[in-house]
Amino acid sequence: SIGTPWLGRSGSTTEEFFLPGVVRSALHRRWSAHARITPFEQRRTWHGRWRRRSDRTRSMKDVRGVGRDGLERKRCENDEETKGNAWDDGWVRDLPRRWEADDFMPPKKKGEPTRFLYVANCGTGVGVDLDDVKLAFEEYGEVEQVVDGNVGKGRGALVYVVFKTVEDAIQAQEGWSRKKDPFIGGRKINVQFAKVMLQPEVQQMTVAAVEDSTTLDLPGLRLFAEFVTVQEEQAMLQEIDKGAWERLAKRRVQHYGYAFDYDTRQVDTRKSLGGLPKWTVSILNRAEKADPLLVGFDQLTVNEYRKGVGLSPHVDTHSSFGDAILSLTIGGHTVMEFRKDGLHKSLVLPSRSLLVMAGECRYGWQHYIPHRKFDLIGTEMVSRPERRVSLTFRQVRQTPCTCSFPNQCDKTTDVGKLPPVEQNFVQEMYNRIAPHFSSTRFAIWPKVKHFLETLASHSLVADVGCGNGKYLGIRPDLAMLGSDISEELLKICADRGHDVAVADGVHLPYRGDCLDALISIAVLHHISTFERRQAIVKEFLRVVRPGGRIFITVWALEQENPEKTINRWEPLPQRKEKGRDFFVPWHLPLHRPETAAAIKDTQNPTEGERGVEFDKEKQAVVFKRFYHVFERDELADLIESLPNTEVLEILYDRSNWCISFRKVIN
């Protein structure tokens, strides 16, 4: 039966298996001379029967993947020893599979039930034994495996519980959700459904990779095969391994010339690391001979990619780097994909090849390497190497970008477009921490309360950046309207009965000259450029009637206790404007119910979403929030630079700069 791995006769010279005839015949040919075959692994063919693999059959070259049922599959390509003994169509399933943390996708909202459970605030990283986890879940059905989330490699405190059936997993998820005290090992857990990481057999591959860059018809893209020799490749790898590696979430990097900041995707031109290594001179000279325009490269990033690790979709920052980007692949091949406006193109990067991206390819197309262990090259599924190293050469830009691709340009003049730093480190961060952030925001600031109390009854007032709405209900006799860029915070406002709308401060959903007053508390310091800060204040003036008053507060560079604040924040590259930019941490404790969703960002951070870390000491997920901290007179200068304004009061209070002004008609 299927439930019996194999049937044999004790003492027989050849063990009998309940398998299809063609497979059984092959087994007899391979194993007729062996009385006992150990060790062995249980394997299952597509016919649902079982076989045993000897040490000799393990010499078969293979490619692995994951089927839709979550079982590992393997394509066997017989070598000379096993030639003629292929299994039916060559596909084999492994059962049971040994799962790893990288095999899973974090849960999403309203995800479909699977036999995989994501259990947050649990695991060896927080002192919970995996055997205890398994025992706690076995009351709902047969547990196949418990997988540790591996805190030591940048993940949060979590485990994955793999059930034998989806039905058992559903019972477990519902059972733990109903418990008043869902604790394991003294830890309050949160249980959700997880999914298997998409592999080539499951993943919808948009297009098979090609090996000739000219067939992609992508302007500015060129690939030079065998750009360096095997000897040069090995020499470079040796030199690189002598250098100091910086460890990111899933790969290691080295920087030369200038350090690259993965959070802002920029370089600080004031902090040079020195020239490029001597061993790169021959590469750059060869590139210049291939194309005289490929000159002036002064920044190098070396990336080490282990099998299964990729690169998230992005366009190299226009404001930081020049027209051409070179990428030399050594140590192993990979597949790079390009996408734009729904179009996808895929190119094989062989080992020792040089990729050139310039013009439209560099500025207008996102490029990336999918996070997977196999690639579809032509009609073949090809396994990636265990290690690949890339050398990316760039030229640091000294002048403003003048490209013709505003949709991808970070220095577009469209102030109404939300910059990536605000999208990733303001909007998305507050969406993720909204419940916890709201629980800490209940105290009413006296200065704000005083401003609201000076308004006439029945005034129409807007709170721009209202957060959880704590100021919307101070005076019941005022008609208060709230807006914020964080949808999750506004859901809290709506649950409290407030009138709110999702809106960027540059585009407020109000008629002109309709408001009697407007407040914007601790908002303007989240805006990343002077142009956008100025545009937001202009929008404030548009919606406020003549004579209407506006009250704004921002964080001050002159902090009252810098040792606990500004000295602990992460400074960002200084720009040619007043104030300073920082990443300010927000600690989300692991015991919070929303932490389960937040931890997913510690597992698969992307290049544009690297603002999440795990603090093992504080047992918290740490989010980075962008702040432009205002220096003295900066806020006043901003207001006074605009027409139709009259400053009423400027004050410093609790490490904040505050300003009150009115709209006037000149």
PDB file of C-alpha atoms in Angstrom, residues 402-501:
ATOM      1  CA  THR A 402      18.791  65.682 -16.594  1.00  0.00           C
ATOM      2  CA  CYS A 403      17.405  62.352 -17.789  1.00  0.00           C
ATOM      3  CA  SER A 404      14.178  62.004 -19.745  1.00  0.00           C
ATOM      4  CA  PHE A 405      12.681  59.356 -17.440  1.00  0.00           C
ATOM      5  CA  PRO A 406      10.852  61.301 -14.703  1.00  0.00           C
ATOM      6  CA  ASN A 407       8.833  58.271 -13.573  1.00  0.00           C
ATOM      7  CA  GLN A 408      12.030  56.599 -12.374  1.00  0.00           C
ATOM      8  CA  CYS A 409      14.012  59.715 -11.414  1.00  0.00           C
ATOM      9  CA  ASP A 410      14.395  60.489  -7.723  1.00  0.00           C
ATOM     10  CA  LYS A 411      15.046  64.166  -8.516  1.00  0.00           C
ATOM     11  CA  THR A 412      11.909  64.787 -10.534  1.00  0.00           C
ATOM     12  CA  THR A 413      10.528  68.323 -10.257  1.00  0.00           C
ATOM     13  CA  ASP A 414       7.061  66.922  -9.546  1.00  0.00           C
ATOM     14  CA  VAL A 415       6.706  67.782  -5.852  1.00  0.00           C
ATOM     15  CA  GLY A 416       3.363  65.987  -5.817  1.00  0.00           C
ATOM     16  CA  LYS A 417       5.080  62.636  -6.331  1.00  0.00           C
ATOM     17  CA  LEU A 418       5.844  60.818  -3.097  1.00  0.00           C
ATOM     18  CA  PRO A 419       9.639  60.232  -2.976  1.00  0.00           C
ATOM     19  CA  PRO A 420      10.807  56.681  -2.206  1.00  0.00           C
ATOM     20  CA  VAL A 421      12.318  57.705   1.129  1.00  0.00           C
ATOM     21  CA  GLU A 422       8.935  59.046   2.293  1.00  0.00           C
ATOM     22  CA  GLN A 423       7.059  56.084   0.900  1.00  0.00           C
ATOM     23  CA  ASN A 424       9.337  53.492   2.477  1.00  0.00           C
ATOM     24  CA  PHE A 425      10.378  55.216   5.707  1.00  0.00           C
ATOM     25  CA  VAL A 426       7.306  57.283   6.545  1.00  0.00           C
ATOM     26  CA  GLN A 427       4.102  56.031   4.948  1.00  0.00           C
ATOM     27  CA  GLU A 428       4.828  52.298   5.041  1.00  0.00           C
ATOM     28  CA  MET A 429       6.557  52.444   8.409  1.00  0.00           C
ATOM     29  CA  TYR A 430       3.603  54.122  10.098  1.00  0.00           C
ATOM     30  CA  ASN A 431       1.234  51.672   8.454  1.00  0.00           C
ATOM     31  CA  ARG A 432       3.195  48.828  10.028  1.00  0.00           C
ATOM     32  CA  ILE A 433       3.507  50.274  13.513  1.00  0.00           C
ATOM     33  CA  ALA A 434       0.096  52.004  13.592  1.00  0.00           C
ATOM     34  CA  PRO A 435      -1.527  50.150  16.546  1.00  0.00           C
ATOM     35  CA  HIS A 436       1.543  50.417  18.754  1.00  0.00           C
ATOM     36  CA  PHE A 437       2.229  53.996  17.726  1.00  0.00           C
ATOM     37  CA  SER A 438      -1.364  54.909  18.502  1.00  0.00           C
ATOM     38  CA  SER A 439      -1.160  53.325  21.961  1.00  0.00           C
ATOM     39  CA  THR A 440       1.669  55.737  22.836  1.00  0.00           C
ATOM     40  CA  ARG A 441      -0.030  58.844  21.455  1.00  0.00           C
ATOM     41  CA  PHE A 442      -2.635  59.965  23.987  1.00  0.00           C
ATOM     42  CA  ALA A 443      -1.086  62.956  25.792  1.00  0.00           C
ATOM     43  CA  ILE A 444      -2.390  66.325  24.598  1.00  0.00           C
ATOM     44  CA  TRP A 445       0.355  68.868  23.911  1.00  0.00           C
ATOM     45  CA  PRO A 446      -0.489  72.090  25.850  1.00  0.00           C
ATOM     46  CA  LYS A 447       0.642  74.388  23.028  1.00  0.00           C
ATOM     47  CA  VAL A 448      -1.665  72.671  20.546  1.00  0.00           C
ATOM     48  CA  LYS A 449      -4.546  72.668  23.009  1.00  0.00           C
ATOM     49  CA  HIS A 450      -4.036  76.375  23.650  1.00  0.00           C
ATOM     50  CA  PHE A 451      -4.143  77.133  19.919  1.00  0.00           C
ATOM     51  CA  LEU A 452      -7.388  75.192  19.459  1.00  0.00           C
ATOM     52  CA  GLU A 453      -8.960  76.832  22.487  1.00  0.00           C
ATOM     53  CA  THR A 454      -8.429  80.281  20.968  1.00  0.00           C
ATOM     54  CA  LEU A 455     -10.621  79.442  17.960  1.00  0.00           C
ATOM     55  CA  ALA A 456     -14.233  80.562  17.745  1.00  0.00           C
ATOM     56  CA  SER A 457     -17.016  78.023  18.220  1.00  0.00           C
ATOM     57  CA  HIS A 458     -18.165  76.184  15.103  1.00  0.00           C
ATOM     58  CA  SER A 459     -14.869  76.887  13.325  1.00  0.00           C
ATOM     59  CA  LEU A 460     -13.973  74.502  10.517  1.00  0.00           C
ATOM     60  CA  VAL A 461     -10.505  73.132  11.320  1.00  0.00           C
ATOM     61  CA  ALA A 462      -8.250  70.620   9.538  1.00  0.00           C
ATOM     62  CA  ASP A 463      -5.622  68.473  11.245  1.00  0.00           C
ATOM     63  CA  VAL A 464      -3.130  67.546   8.498  1.00  0.00           C
ATOM     64  CA  GLY A 465      -1.182  64.480   9.583  1.00  0.00           C
ATOM     65  CA  CYS A 466      -3.711  63.704  12.290  1.00  0.00           C
ATOM     66  CA  GLY A 467      -2.272  60.268  13.145  1.00  0.00           C
ATOM     67  CA  ASN A 468      -4.640  58.491  15.524  1.00  0.00           C
ATOM     68  CA  GLY A 469      -6.813  61.607  15.804  1.00  0.00           C
ATOM     69  CA  LYS A 470      -6.030  62.582  19.387  1.00  0.00           C
ATOM     70  CA  TYR A 471      -6.607  66.279  18.633  1.00  0.00           C
ATOM     71  CA  LEU A 472      -9.820  65.786  16.641  1.00  0.00           C
ATOM     72  CA  GLY A 473     -12.029  65.480  19.721  1.00  0.00           C
ATOM     73  CA  ILE A 474     -10.590  68.108  22.060  1.00  0.00           C
ATOM     74  CA  ARG A 475     -13.376  70.600  21.371  1.00  0.00           C
ATOM     75  CA  PRO A 476     -16.774  69.145  20.440  1.00  0.00           C
ATOM     76  CA  ASP A 477     -17.924  72.592  19.267  1.00  0.00           C
ATOM     77  CA  LEU A 478     -15.346  72.637  16.441  1.00  0.00           C
ATOM     78  CA  ALA A 479     -15.903  70.954  13.085  1.00  0.00           C
ATOM     79  CA  MET A 480     -12.686  68.943  12.787  1.00  0.00           C
ATOM     80  CA  LEU A 481     -11.436  67.244   9.607  1.00  0.00           C
ATOM     81  CA  GLY A 482      -8.474  64.879   9.666  1.00  0.00           C
ATOM     82  CA  SER A 483      -6.106  63.667   6.971  1.00  0.00           C
ATOM     83  CA  ASP A 484      -2.996  61.528   6.975  1.00  0.00           C
ATOM     84  CA  ILE A 485      -0.877  59.553   4.542  1.00  0.00           C
ATOM     85  CA  SER A 486      -1.100  56.427   6.747  1.00  0.00           C
ATOM     86  CA  GLU A 487      -4.218  54.444   5.977  1.00  0.00           C
ATOM     87  CA  GLU A 488      -3.757  52.233   9.036  1.00  0.00           C
ATOM     88  CA  LEU A 489      -3.688  55.192  11.412  1.00  0.00           C
ATOM     89  CA  LEU A 490      -6.806  56.611   9.769  1.00  0.00           C
ATOM     90  CA  LYS A 491      -8.624  53.333  10.371  1.00  0.00           C
ATOM     91  CA  ILE A 492      -8.099  53.972  14.077  1.00  0.00           C
ATOM     92  CA  CYS A 493      -9.504  57.479  13.628  1.00  0.00           C
ATOM     93  CA  ALA A 494     -12.525  56.158  11.756  1.00  0.00           C
ATOM     94  CA  ASP A 495     -13.210  53.604  14.493  1.00  0.00           C
ATOM     95  CA  ARG A 496     -13.332  56.528  16.918  1.00  0.00           C
ATOM     96  CA  GLY A 497     -15.947  58.283  14.799  1.00  0.00           C
ATOM     97  CA  HIS A 498     -13.784  61.011  13.288  1.00  0.00           C
ATOM     98  CA  ASP A 499     -14.159  62.456   9.782  1.00  0.00           C
ATOM     99  CA  VAL A 500     -10.877  61.615   8.030  1.00  0.00           C
ATOM    100  CA  ALA A 501      -9.398  61.132   4.562  1.00  0.00           C
TER     101      ALA A 501
END
